[in-house]
mmCIF file of C-alpha atoms in Angstrom:
data_model
loop_
_atom_site.group_PDB
_atom_site.id
_atom_site.type_symbol
_atom_site.label_atom_id
_atom_site.label_comp_id
_atom_site.label_asym_id
_atom_site.label_seq_id
_atom_site.Cartn_x
_atom_site.Cartn_y
_atom_site.Cartn_z
ATOM 1 C CA MET A 15 0.000 0.000 0.000
ATOM 2 C CA ASP A 16 2.976 2.308 -0.490
ATOM 3 C CA ASP A 17 1.171 3.965 -3.409
ATOM 4 C CA LEU A 18 -1.429 5.427 -1.038
ATOM 5 C CA ASN A 19 -1.245 8.909 0.342
ATOM 6 C CA LEU A 20 -3.497 10.274 3.058
ATOM 7 C CA ARG A 21 -4.570 13.862 2.588
ATOM 8 C CA ASN A 22 -7.392 16.221 3.377
ATOM 9 C CA GLY A 23 -9.578 16.498 0.325
ATOM 10 C CA SER A 24 -12.425 18.594 -0.976
ATOM 11 C CA ALA A 25 -15.145 15.948 -0.942
ATOM 12 C CA GLY A 26 -16.954 17.512 1.993
ATOM 13 C CA LYS A 27 -16.703 18.820 5.525
ATOM 14 C CA GLY A 28 -14.097 16.980 7.566
ATOM 15 C CA VAL A 29 -13.262 14.580 4.744
ATOM 16 C CA ALA A 30 -9.902 12.809 4.585
ATOM 17 C CA MET A 31 -9.067 10.517 1.683
ATOM 18 C CA ILE A 32 -6.725 7.686 0.755
ATOM 19 C CA ALA A 33 -6.298 8.001 -2.994
ATOM 20 C CA ASN A 34 -4.412 6.583 -5.938
ATOM 21 C CA GLY A 35 -4.487 9.023 -8.808
ATOM 22 C CA ASP A 36 -8.046 10.285 -9.142
ATOM 23 C CA LEU A 37 -9.606 7.188 -7.509
ATOM 24 C CA LEU A 38 -10.715 7.532 -3.904
ATOM 25 C CA HIS A 39 -10.334 4.332 -1.873
ATOM 26 C CA VAL A 40 -10.916 5.331 1.761
ATOM 27 C CA MET A 41 -12.357 8.586 3.037
ATOM 28 C CA LYS A 42 -14.189 10.268 5.885
ATOM 29 C CA TRP A 43 -17.697 10.870 4.618
ATOM 30 C CA HIS A 44 -19.111 12.773 7.569
ATOM 31 C CA ASN A 45 -22.381 13.987 6.100
ATOM 32 C CA GLY A 46 -24.707 15.695 8.569
ATOM 33 C CA GLU A 47 -24.738 15.484 12.357
ATOM 34 C CA LYS A 48 -24.931 12.578 14.801
ATOM 35 C CA GLU A 49 -28.434 11.126 15.213
ATOM 36 C CA TRP A 50 -30.351 10.594 18.454
ATOM 37 C CA SER A 51 -29.591 7.352 20.294
ATOM 38 C CA PRO A 52 -31.418 5.628 23.170
ATOM 39 C CA PHE A 53 -28.010 5.159 24.816
ATOM 40 C CA SER A 54 -26.116 7.919 26.582
ATOM 41 C CA GLU A 55 -22.498 8.894 26.019
ATOM 42 C CA ALA A 56 -21.705 7.394 29.431
ATOM 43 C CA GLU A 57 -23.293 4.084 28.458
ATOM 44 C CA MET A 58 -21.431 3.805 25.165
ATOM 45 C CA THR A 59 -18.156 4.869 26.777
ATOM 46 C CA ARG A 60 -18.653 2.157 29.409
ATOM 47 C CA ARG A 61 -18.973 -0.465 26.672
ATOM 48 C CA HIS A 62 -15.789 0.728 24.976
ATOM 49 C CA ASN A 63 -13.874 0.878 28.247
ATOM 50 C CA ASP A 64 -14.970 -2.620 29.276
ATOM 51 C CA LEU A 65 -13.555 -3.978 26.024
ATOM 52 C CA ARG A 66 -10.410 -1.872 26.337
ATOM 53 C CA GLY A 67 -9.895 -3.164 29.868
ATOM 54 C CA TYR A 68 -9.965 -6.744 28.620
ATOM 55 C CA MET A 69 -7.603 -5.869 25.779
ATOM 56 C CA ALA A 70 -5.123 -4.198 28.116
ATOM 57 C CA LYS A 71 -5.054 -7.213 30.452
ATOM 58 C CA ASN A 72 -4.447 -9.562 27.535
ATOM 59 C CA ASP A 73 -1.908 -7.503 25.547
ATOM 60 C CA ILE A 74 -4.293 -6.939 22.642
ATOM 61 C CA ASP A 75 -3.421 -3.725 20.826
ATOM 62 C CA ALA A 76 -6.711 -3.338 18.938
ATOM 63 C CA ALA A 77 -9.908 -5.210 18.115
ATOM 64 C CA LEU A 78 -11.468 -5.577 14.667
ATOM 65 C CA LEU A 79 -15.174 -6.302 15.153
ATOM 66 C CA THR A 80 -17.020 -7.643 12.105
ATOM 67 C CA SER A 81 -20.372 -9.057 13.268
ATOM 68 C CA TYR A 82 -23.725 -7.286 13.181
ATOM 69 C CA HIS A 83 -24.175 -7.690 16.917
ATOM 70 C CA ASN A 84 -20.784 -6.424 18.109
ATOM 71 C CA ILE A 85 -20.602 -3.489 15.693
ATOM 72 C CA CYS A 86 -24.125 -2.482 16.737
ATOM 73 C CA TYR A 87 -23.414 -2.984 20.446
ATOM 74 C CA TYR A 88 -20.196 -0.964 20.455
ATOM 75 C CA SER A 89 -21.162 1.744 17.926
ATOM 76 C CA GLY A 90 -24.965 1.995 17.669
ATOM 77 C CA PHE A 91 -24.755 1.398 13.900
ATOM 78 C CA LEU A 92 -26.437 -1.687 12.413
ATOM 79 C CA TYR A 93 -25.103 -2.421 8.958
ATOM 80 C CA CYS A 94 -26.867 -3.788 5.879
ATOM 81 C CA TYR A 95 -24.525 -6.485 4.558
ATOM 82 C CA PHE A 96 -25.621 -6.915 0.922
ATOM 83 C CA GLY A 97 -22.312 -8.568 -0.027
ATOM 84 C CA ARG A 98 -19.946 -5.960 1.413
ATOM 85 C CA LYS A 99 -17.706 -6.136 4.473
ATOM 86 C CA TYR A 100 -18.135 -3.965 7.552
ATOM 87 C CA GLY A 101 -15.944 -3.503 10.576
ATOM 88 C CA MET A 102 -15.170 -1.531 13.692
ATOM 89 C CA VAL A 103 -11.683 -0.974 15.064
ATOM 90 C CA ILE A 104 -11.334 -0.204 18.760
ATOM 91 C CA ASP A 105 -7.941 0.540 20.261
ATOM 92 C CA ALA A 106 -6.777 2.260 23.446
ATOM 93 C CA GLY A 107 -7.907 5.688 22.304
ATOM 94 C CA ASN A 108 -10.196 5.412 19.288
ATOM 95 C CA ALA A 109 -13.322 3.654 18.061
ATOM 96 C CA THR A 110 -14.022 3.759 14.325
ATOM 97 C CA THR A 111 -16.546 1.987 12.121
ATOM 98 C CA ILE A 112 -15.557 0.984 8.583
ATOM 99 C CA THR A 113 -18.435 1.142 6.130
ATOM 100 C CA ALA A 114 -19.138 0.984 2.410
ATOM 101 C CA ALA A 115 -19.648 4.140 0.370
ATOM 102 C CA ILE A 116 -23.029 2.867 -0.784
ATOM 103 C CA ASP A 117 -24.309 3.786 2.705
ATOM 104 C CA GLY A 118 -23.355 7.443 2.364
ATOM 105 C CA GLY A 119 -23.073 9.316 5.658
ATOM 106 C CA GLN A 120 -25.648 7.264 7.541
ATOM 107 C CA PRO A 121 -23.045 5.107 9.338
ATOM 108 C CA TRP A 122 -21.274 8.266 10.556
ATOM 109 C CA ARG A 123 -24.534 9.653 11.878
ATOM 110 C CA ARG A 124 -25.278 6.442 13.793
ATOM 111 C CA THR A 125 -21.756 5.667 15.072
ATOM 112 C CA PHE A 126 -20.679 6.548 18.583
ATOM 113 C CA GLY A 127 -17.110 7.347 17.614
ATOM 114 C CA ASP A 128 -15.482 7.953 14.263
ATOM 115 C CA ASN A 129 -16.272 6.460 10.861
ATOM 116 C CA ILE A 130 -14.340 5.911 7.646
ATOM 117 C CA THR A 131 -15.811 4.920 4.300
ATOM 118 C CA TYR A 132 -14.342 2.714 1.598
ATOM 119 C CA THR A 133 -15.319 2.641 -2.068
ATOM 120 C CA ASP A 134 -15.936 -0.203 -4.513
ATOM 121 C CA TRP A 135 -13.157 0.980 -6.827
ATOM 122 C CA ARG A 136 -10.814 -1.763 -5.654
ATOM 123 C CA ARG A 137 -11.803 -5.085 -4.124
ATOM 124 C CA ASP A 138 -9.333 -4.733 -1.270
ATOM 125 C CA ASN A 139 -10.416 -1.271 -0.146
ATOM 126 C CA PHE A 140 -12.017 -2.607 3.048
ATOM 127 C CA PHE A 141 -8.662 -4.054 4.052
ATOM 128 C CA ARG A 142 -6.913 -0.819 3.128
ATOM 129 C CA ALA A 143 -9.208 0.874 5.629
ATOM 130 C CA VAL A 144 -8.416 -1.757 8.275
ATOM 131 C CA ALA A 145 -4.685 -1.323 7.682
ATOM 132 C CA SER A 146 -4.965 2.449 8.014
ATOM 133 C CA LEU A 147 -6.504 2.027 11.492
ATOM 134 C CA THR A 148 -4.157 -0.684 12.791
ATOM 135 C CA LYS A 149 -0.691 0.676 12.104
ATOM 136 C CA GLY A 150 1.794 -0.625 14.663
ATOM 137 C CA VAL A 151 -0.615 -3.266 15.980
ATOM 138 C CA LYS A 152 1.084 -6.547 16.920
ATOM 139 C CA ARG A 153 -1.863 -8.449 18.438
ATOM 140 C CA LEU A 154 -5.298 -7.904 16.918
ATOM 141 C CA GLY A 155 -8.533 -9.243 18.360
ATOM 142 C CA ILE A 156 -11.028 -10.611 15.830
ATOM 143 C CA GLU A 157 -14.258 -12.574 16.137
ATOM 144 C CA PHE A 158 -13.248 -16.181 15.509
ATOM 145 C CA ASP A 159 -16.894 -17.283 15.442
ATOM 146 C CA HIS A 160 -17.777 -14.769 12.708
ATOM 147 C CA VAL A 161 -14.717 -14.786 10.447
ATOM 148 C CA SER A 162 -14.521 -17.594 7.874
ATOM 149 C CA ILE A 163 -11.265 -19.282 6.865
ATOM 150 C CA ASP A 164 -11.166 -17.220 3.653
ATOM 151 C CA TYR A 165 -11.939 -13.996 5.520
ATOM 152 C CA ARG A 166 -9.181 -14.693 8.055
ATOM 153 C CA LYS A 167 -6.696 -15.295 5.241
ATOM 154 C CA LEU A 168 -7.569 -11.907 3.737
ATOM 155 C CA ILE A 169 -6.983 -10.223 7.102
ATOM 156 C CA GLU A 170 -3.639 -11.974 7.479
ATOM 157 C CA ASP A 171 -2.588 -10.934 3.974
ATOM 158 C CA ALA A 172 -3.554 -7.304 4.667
ATOM 159 C CA LEU A 173 -1.764 -7.254 8.040
ATOM 160 C CA PRO A 174 1.409 -9.324 7.665
ATOM 161 C CA GLY A 175 3.066 -10.261 10.923
ATOM 162 C CA VAL A 176 0.054 -9.369 13.073
ATOM 163 C CA GLU A 177 -1.054 -12.075 15.523
ATOM 164 C CA LEU A 178 -4.820 -12.697 15.513
ATOM 165 C CA VAL A 179 -6.511 -13.585 18.809
ATOM 166 C CA ASP A 180 -10.145 -14.265 19.652
ATOM 167 C CA ILE A 181 -12.213 -11.358 20.962
ATOM 168 C CA ALA A 182 -15.660 -12.896 20.309
ATOM 169 C CA GLN A 183 -16.075 -14.830 23.541
ATOM 170 C CA PRO A 184 -15.077 -12.047 25.968
ATOM 171 C CA ALA A 185 -17.239 -9.573 24.022
ATOM 172 C CA MET A 186 -20.183 -11.965 24.276
ATOM 173 C CA TRP A 187 -19.845 -12.261 28.051
ATOM 174 C CA MET A 188 -19.733 -8.466 28.348
ATOM 175 C CA ARG A 189 -22.997 -8.222 26.405
ATOM 176 C CA THR A 190 -24.804 -10.756 28.614
ATOM 177 C CA ILE A 191 -25.067 -8.348 31.568
ATOM 178 C CA LYS A 192 -27.422 -5.592 30.437
ATOM 179 C CA SER A 193 -27.224 -2.041 31.721
ATOM 180 C CA PRO A 194 -30.220 -0.104 33.079
ATOM 181 C CA GLU A 195 -30.386 1.764 29.757
ATOM 182 C CA GLU A 196 -30.590 -1.558 27.922
ATOM 183 C CA HIS A 197 -33.273 -2.757 30.320
ATOM 184 C CA LYS A 198 -35.291 0.357 29.541
ATOM 185 C CA LEU A 199 -35.127 -0.278 25.789
ATOM 186 C CA ILE A 200 -35.931 -3.979 26.205
ATOM 187 C CA ARG A 201 -38.950 -3.107 28.377
ATOM 188 C CA GLU A 202 -40.212 -0.849 25.597
ATOM 189 C CA GLY A 203 -39.728 -3.686 23.139
ATOM 190 C CA ALA A 204 -41.731 -6.032 25.377
ATOM 191 C CA ARG A 205 -44.531 -3.470 25.564
ATOM 192 C CA ILE A 206 -44.604 -3.191 21.777
ATOM 193 C CA CYS A 207 -44.654 -6.987 21.498
ATOM 194 C CA ASN A 208 -47.957 -6.873 23.337
ATOM 195 C CA VAL A 209 -49.312 -4.354 20.831
ATOM 196 C CA GLY A 210 -48.507 -6.867 18.100
ATOM 197 C CA GLY A 211 -50.018 -9.712 20.101
ATOM 198 C CA ARG A 212 -53.315 -7.907 20.527
ATOM 199 C CA ALA A 213 -53.352 -7.143 16.787
ATOM 200 C CA VAL A 214 -52.931 -10.865 16.061
ATOM 201 C CA MET A 215 -55.820 -11.764 18.348
ATOM 202 C CA GLU A 216 -58.043 -9.207 16.639
ATOM 203 C CA ALA A 217 -57.092 -10.373 13.130
ATOM 204 C CA VAL A 218 -57.270 -14.163 13.568
ATOM 205 C CA ARG A 219 -60.463 -15.643 12.144
ATOM 206 C CA ALA A 220 -61.389 -18.766 10.199
ATOM 207 C CA GLY A 221 -60.928 -18.023 6.507
ATOM 208 C CA VAL A 222 -58.150 -15.424 6.994
ATOM 209 C CA PRO A 223 -54.708 -16.322 5.549
ATOM 210 C CA GLU A 224 -51.660 -16.282 7.792
ATOM 211 C CA TYR A 225 -50.048 -13.384 5.946
ATOM 212 C CA GLU A 226 -52.995 -11.053 6.569
ATOM 213 C CA VAL A 227 -52.730 -11.692 10.305
ATOM 214 C CA ALA A 228 -48.969 -11.069 10.155
ATOM 215 C CA ILE A 229 -49.416 -7.811 8.238
ATOM 216 C CA ALA A 230 -51.864 -6.504 10.850
ATOM 217 C CA SER A 231 -49.470 -7.283 13.699
ATOM 218 C CA THR A 232 -46.299 -5.997 12.036
ATOM 219 C CA ASN A 233 -47.944 -2.749 10.967
ATOM 220 C CA ALA A 234 -49.250 -2.170 14.486
ATOM 221 C CA MET A 235 -45.788 -2.658 15.982
ATOM 222 C CA ILE A 236 -44.029 -0.473 13.406
ATOM 223 C CA ARG A 237 -46.468 2.366 14.052
ATOM 224 C CA GLU A 238 -45.965 2.004 17.809
ATOM 225 C CA ILE A 239 -42.181 2.087 17.439
ATOM 226 C CA GLY A 240 -42.423 5.136 15.159
ATOM 227 C CA LYS A 241 -44.455 7.030 17.759
ATOM 228 C CA GLY A 242 -42.238 6.074 20.680
ATOM 229 C CA PHE A 243 -38.845 7.671 19.947
ATOM 230 C CA PRO A 244 -37.497 11.091 18.894
ATOM 231 C CA PHE A 245 -35.682 9.334 16.050
ATOM 232 C CA VAL A 246 -35.690 5.657 15.136
ATOM 233 C CA GLU A 247 -34.819 3.521 12.118
ATOM 234 C CA LEU A 248 -37.805 1.343 11.239
ATOM 235 C CA MET A 249 -36.234 -1.879 10.054
ATOM 236 C CA ASP A 250 -36.588 -5.635 10.518
ATOM 237 C CA THR A 251 -39.702 -5.773 12.733
ATOM 238 C CA TRP A 252 -41.678 -8.854 11.798
ATOM 239 C CA THR A 253 -44.430 -11.318 12.780
ATOM 240 C CA TRP A 254 -44.698 -15.050 12.284
ATOM 241 C CA ILE A 255 -48.224 -16.436 12.556
ATOM 242 C CA GLN A 256 -48.243 -20.192 12.039
ATOM 243 C CA SER A 257 -51.321 -22.389 11.747
ATOM 244 C CA GLY A 258 -51.962 -26.119 11.678
ATOM 245 C CA ILE A 259 -48.955 -28.144 10.580
ATOM 246 C CA ASN A 260 -46.960 -24.906 10.187
ATOM 247 C CA THR A 261 -46.742 -24.703 13.999
ATOM 248 C CA ASP A 262 -44.305 -27.645 14.142
ATOM 249 C CA GLY A 263 -41.281 -25.315 13.957
ATOM 250 C CA ALA A 264 -40.678 -22.187 16.009
ATOM 251 C CA HIS A 265 -39.107 -20.352 13.053
ATOM 252 C CA ASN A 266 -41.392 -21.494 10.243
ATOM 253 C CA PRO A 267 -42.180 -18.647 7.824
ATOM 254 C CA VAL A 268 -45.552 -17.037 7.240
ATOM 255 C CA THR A 269 -47.489 -18.649 4.364
ATOM 256 C CA ASN A 270 -50.747 -18.104 2.513
ATOM 257 C CA ARG A 271 -52.387 -21.028 4.330
ATOM 258 C CA THR A 272 -55.906 -20.108 5.433
ATOM 259 C CA VAL A 273 -56.726 -20.411 9.124
ATOM 260 C CA ARG A 274 -59.490 -22.934 9.857
ATOM 261 C CA ALA A 275 -61.797 -23.448 12.811
ATOM 262 C CA GLY A 276 -60.130 -25.745 15.347
ATOM 263 C CA ASP A 277 -56.613 -24.890 14.144
ATOM 264 C CA ILE A 278 -53.716 -24.681 16.549
ATOM 265 C CA LEU A 279 -51.849 -21.392 16.000
ATOM 266 C CA SER A 280 -48.509 -19.916 17.047
ATOM 267 C CA LEU A 281 -48.301 -16.160 17.622
ATOM 268 C CA ASN A 282 -44.779 -14.701 17.245
ATOM 269 C CA CYS A 283 -44.245 -10.922 17.448
ATOM 270 C CA PHE A 284 -40.763 -9.429 17.050
ATOM 271 C CA PRO A 285 -40.273 -5.658 17.188
ATOM 272 C CA MET A 286 -36.691 -4.639 16.366
ATOM 273 C CA ILE A 287 -35.539 -1.385 17.953
ATOM 274 C CA PHE A 288 -31.975 -0.072 17.445
ATOM 275 C CA GLY A 289 -30.844 -3.662 16.783
ATOM 276 C CA TYR A 290 -32.431 -4.999 19.978
ATOM 277 C CA TYR A 291 -34.760 -7.995 19.731
ATOM 278 C CA THR A 292 -37.771 -8.705 21.892
ATOM 279 C CA ALA A 293 -40.407 -11.386 21.419
ATOM 280 C CA LEU A 294 -43.902 -12.455 22.395
ATOM 281 C CA GLU A 295 -44.872 -16.036 21.542
ATOM 282 C CA ARG A 296 -48.133 -17.758 22.357
ATOM 283 C CA THR A 297 -50.197 -20.833 21.508
ATOM 284 C CA LEU A 298 -53.695 -19.975 20.283
ATOM 285 C CA PHE A 299 -56.646 -21.857 18.846
ATOM 286 C CA CYS A 300 -59.181 -20.656 16.331
ATOM 287 C CA GLU A 301 -62.712 -20.995 17.822
ATOM 288 C CA TYR A 302 -62.170 -24.250 19.754
ATOM 289 C CA ALA A 303 -59.598 -26.845 20.832
ATOM 290 C CA SER A 304 -60.080 -30.598 21.080
ATOM 291 C CA ASP A 305 -59.737 -32.331 24.451
ATOM 292 C CA THR A 306 -56.394 -33.839 23.402
ATOM 293 C CA HIS A 307 -55.091 -30.453 22.294
ATOM 294 C CA LEU A 308 -56.210 -28.941 25.580
ATOM 295 C CA ASP A 309 -54.379 -31.626 27.554
ATOM 296 C CA TYR A 310 -51.063 -31.030 25.769
ATOM 297 C CA TRP A 311 -51.511 -27.280 25.963
ATOM 298 C CA GLN A 312 -52.212 -27.271 29.689
ATOM 299 C CA LYS A 313 -49.171 -29.463 30.348
ATOM 300 C CA ASN A 314 -46.932 -27.098 28.381
ATOM 301 C CA CYS A 315 -48.376 -24.139 30.279
ATOM 302 C CA GLU A 316 -47.512 -25.887 33.551
ATOM 303 C CA VAL A 317 -43.898 -26.227 32.382
ATOM 304 C CA MET A 318 -44.027 -22.517 31.549
ATOM 305 C CA ARG A 319 -45.206 -21.639 35.058
ATOM 306 C CA VAL A 320 -42.613 -23.782 36.821
ATOM 307 C CA GLY A 321 -39.841 -22.635 34.478
ATOM 308 C CA SER A 322 -40.690 -18.987 35.074
ATOM 309 C CA ASP A 323 -40.235 -19.490 38.820
ATOM 310 C CA LEU A 324 -36.817 -21.048 38.223
ATOM 311 C CA ILE A 325 -35.378 -17.905 36.615
ATOM 312 C CA LYS A 326 -33.464 -16.293 39.466
ATOM 313 C CA PRO A 327 -29.860 -15.424 40.294
ATOM 314 C CA GLY A 328 -27.690 -18.405 41.182
ATOM 315 C CA ASN A 329 -29.633 -20.967 39.170
ATOM 316 C CA LYS A 330 -27.677 -22.626 36.389
ATOM 317 C CA CYS A 331 -29.030 -22.825 32.853
ATOM 318 C CA SER A 332 -28.387 -26.576 32.812
ATOM 319 C CA GLU A 333 -30.182 -27.164 36.107
ATOM 320 C CA ILE A 334 -33.281 -25.341 34.880
ATOM 321 C CA ALA A 335 -33.354 -27.449 31.719
ATOM 322 C CA LEU A 336 -32.905 -30.717 33.609
ATOM 323 C CA GLU A 337 -35.692 -29.920 36.083
ATOM 324 C CA LEU A 338 -38.130 -29.063 33.301
ATOM 325 C CA ASN A 339 -37.084 -32.196 31.412
ATOM 326 C CA ASP A 340 -38.314 -34.218 34.400
ATOM 327 C CA MET A 341 -41.779 -32.724 34.010
ATOM 328 C CA TYR A 342 -41.984 -33.663 30.326
ATOM 329 C CA ARG A 343 -40.504 -37.094 31.097
ATOM 330 C CA GLU A 344 -43.191 -37.812 33.705
ATOM 331 C CA TRP A 345 -45.875 -37.204 31.069
ATOM 332 C CA GLY A 346 -44.035 -39.134 28.346
ATOM 333 C CA LEU A 347 -43.526 -35.937 26.337
ATOM 334 C CA LEU A 348 -39.767 -35.378 26.535
ATOM 335 C CA LYS A 349 -39.272 -36.923 23.091
ATOM 336 C CA TYR A 350 -41.464 -34.130 21.680
ATOM 337 C CA ARG A 351 -39.377 -31.256 23.093
ATOM 338 C CA SER A 352 -37.764 -29.475 20.158
ATOM 339 C CA PHE A 353 -35.208 -26.959 21.571
ATOM 340 C CA GLY A 354 -33.879 -25.373 24.753
ATOM 341 C CA TYR A 355 -36.046 -23.576 27.276
ATOM 342 C CA GLY A 356 -34.897 -19.996 26.679
ATOM 343 C CA HIS A 357 -32.064 -17.677 25.759
ATOM 344 C CA SER A 358 -30.438 -14.321 26.391
ATOM 345 C CA PHE A 359 -31.736 -11.076 24.889
ATOM 346 C CA GLY A 360 -29.979 -8.022 23.506
ATOM 347 C CA VAL A 361 -28.518 -7.245 20.086
ATOM 348 C CA LEU A 362 -29.812 -10.180 18.052
ATOM 349 C CA SER A 363 -32.269 -10.951 15.315
ATOM 350 C CA HIS A 364 -33.391 -13.809 13.084
ATOM 351 C CA TYR A 365 -30.267 -13.281 10.990
ATOM 352 C CA TYR A 366 -27.600 -12.059 13.408
ATOM 353 C CA GLY A 367 -26.391 -12.396 16.944
ATOM 354 C CA ARG A 368 -26.633 -14.920 19.757
ATOM 355 C CA GLU A 369 -25.293 -14.894 23.284
ATOM 356 C CA ALA A 370 -24.751 -18.646 23.285
ATOM 357 C CA GLY A 371 -23.332 -18.681 26.806
ATOM 358 C CA VAL A 372 -26.769 -17.950 28.266
ATOM 359 C CA GLU A 373 -29.150 -20.517 26.815
ATOM 360 C CA LEU A 374 -31.355 -22.698 28.998
ATOM 361 C CA ARG A 375 -29.974 -26.015 27.795
ATOM 362 C CA GLU A 376 -28.550 -29.113 29.424
ATOM 363 C CA ASP A 377 -25.007 -28.381 28.215
ATOM 364 C CA ILE A 378 -24.790 -24.750 29.414
ATOM 365 C CA GLU A 379 -23.370 -24.414 32.943
ATOM 366 C CA THR A 380 -23.746 -20.625 33.129
ATOM 367 C CA GLU A 381 -25.150 -19.263 36.366
ATOM 368 C CA LEU A 382 -27.833 -16.600 35.995
ATOM 369 C CA LYS A 383 -26.735 -13.205 37.323
ATOM 370 C CA PRO A 384 -28.489 -9.898 38.058
ATOM 371 C CA GLY A 385 -28.751 -7.796 34.915
ATOM 372 C CA MET A 386 -29.147 -10.717 32.540
ATOM 373 C CA VAL A 387 -32.273 -10.818 30.382
ATOM 374 C CA VAL A 388 -33.567 -14.272 29.474
ATOM 375 C CA SER A 389 -36.707 -15.916 28.148
ATOM 376 C CA MET A 390 -38.690 -18.889 29.309
ATOM 377 C CA GLU A 391 -40.127 -20.625 26.250
ATOM 378 C CA PRO A 392 -40.959 -24.328 26.552
ATOM 379 C CA MET A 393 -42.126 -26.056 23.351
ATOM 380 C CA ILE A 394 -43.304 -29.506 22.390
ATOM 381 C CA MET A 395 -44.304 -30.679 18.906
ATOM 382 C CA ILE A 396 -46.806 -33.495 18.429
ATOM 383 C CA PRO A 397 -46.393 -35.012 14.932
ATOM 384 C CA GLU A 398 -49.036 -34.691 12.239
ATOM 385 C CA GLY A 399 -51.489 -37.598 12.190
ATOM 386 C CA GLN A 400 -51.559 -37.994 15.963
ATOM 387 C CA PRO A 401 -54.401 -36.638 18.117
ATOM 388 C CA GLY A 402 -53.461 -33.176 19.379
ATOM 389 C CA ALA A 403 -50.946 -32.622 16.560
ATOM 390 C CA GLY A 404 -49.105 -29.312 16.391
ATOM 391 C CA GLY A 405 -46.526 -27.169 18.140
ATOM 392 C CA TYR A 406 -47.189 -25.712 21.609
ATOM 393 C CA ARG A 407 -45.045 -22.806 22.776
ATOM 394 C CA GLU A 408 -45.272 -19.964 25.280
ATOM 395 C CA HIS A 409 -42.654 -17.242 25.754
ATOM 396 C CA ASP A 410 -42.039 -14.527 28.345
ATOM 397 C CA ILE A 411 -39.028 -12.243 28.934
ATOM 398 C CA PHE A 412 -37.443 -11.849 32.382
ATOM 399 C CA ILE A 413 -34.918 -9.386 33.791
ATOM 400 C CA VAL A 414 -32.861 -11.171 36.441
ATOM 401 C CA THR A 415 -32.711 -9.086 39.628
ATOM 402 C CA GLU A 416 -30.728 -9.345 42.871
ATOM 403 C CA THR A 417 -33.456 -11.452 44.475
ATOM 404 C CA GLY A 418 -35.398 -13.069 41.631
ATOM 405 C CA ALA A 419 -36.641 -12.061 38.210
ATOM 406 C CA GLU A 420 -39.112 -9.559 36.807
ATOM 407 C CA ASN A 421 -41.492 -10.694 34.075
ATOM 408 C CA ILE A 422 -41.648 -7.788 31.612
ATOM 409 C CA THR A 423 -43.997 -9.532 29.161
ATOM 410 C CA ASN A 424 -47.195 -9.739 31.240
ATOM 411 C CA PHE A 425 -49.413 -11.078 28.456
ATOM 412 C CA PRO A 426 -51.990 -13.809 29.124
ATOM 413 C CA TYR A 427 -51.483 -17.384 27.991
ATOM 414 C CA GLY A 428 -53.334 -20.678 28.144
ATOM 415 C CA PRO A 429 -56.826 -21.972 27.292
ATOM 416 C CA GLU A 430 -58.687 -19.412 29.394
ATOM 417 C CA HIS A 431 -57.379 -16.544 27.276
ATOM 418 C CA MET A 432 -56.119 -17.807 23.934
ATOM 419 C CA ILE A 433 -59.019 -19.579 22.252
ATOM 420 C CA ILE A 434 -60.016 -16.927 19.730
ATOM 421 C CA LYS A 435 -63.730 -16.898 19.019
ATOM 422 C CA GLY A 436 -65.048 -15.893 15.592
#
């Protein structure tokens, strides 16, 4: 990269450029002013300093973050991938996102810290930007769980002699303990989930296709998000409404299947706010439920009640899962359980993020701690052709406190509330 020269250019206010001839490769495209964020300067500085503290203790000179969740968590900017690379470099004194020119100045406006932009004029311009921010770095933290073998090779080629170490796991553990400001945003998400849930209950009728119910719920949540903040990007909020056999998977997509009387239904509302995910999930029935359906449903609701009481500081994820397994085992239903009993919340979505260290599964030994936010969401799936066929799932969100846990969902579930009459 000896052919590059860094200079102040005339492409706009505060713009610096790395150029080769008349082609711009990397620049500062600071268009406009910083946008409103739900997180204070103190909150974002805390996040940076927590990461810097880990880096200092482990002789890591800088970190190159590449995932949706970590770039969003540490900068406030959520990128749109679309085949281009994105990054954020944090060192002892600076925090800078690296974004594609196709995004204009929006990443600068959303980033807590600095931002540089690279162009499409050479395929390696992203790595030119990385190199410009990591001069003198000997040990660089990267996200081993996000970077592919090919991607890692490109980083190594761009930064010869730099040792790469994993930053993904420590960053994940930092994200698992939510701050009061995060709790506030997650509470708002849970409230908006309930707006979507009520819209589903109003829209569900025999003869209505799944997608019409989903549209009603998603639109209601988007409007509620739009009204609730001084400035907010309205992106990625969605609803899954599953009926009949479509309820057998928790993440099955919306279809044009028409809801029928007697159908088992799964309500799934997901408002996305500043990259933060919240969820409301419920079993419903259209007009009536058979006795066999009611029996399975009531048993799953009992697991939900017991599991909710088990969310408290000091309890291990594995111990919660094993205790709830015993309930299903006693009824002969354990073979129908389809996934773990809950997971952590924060910066995640259906296509990015996961705090895998806090999942309510048999193989996770993590102890719940105050500040964590976790769900309780037991599910069983009875195969098609058997009496009571379908998927049964309930889902609430809990903030772990010093003495227990606070349910921030507070939406009814079970046969007394969720049989939707025509």
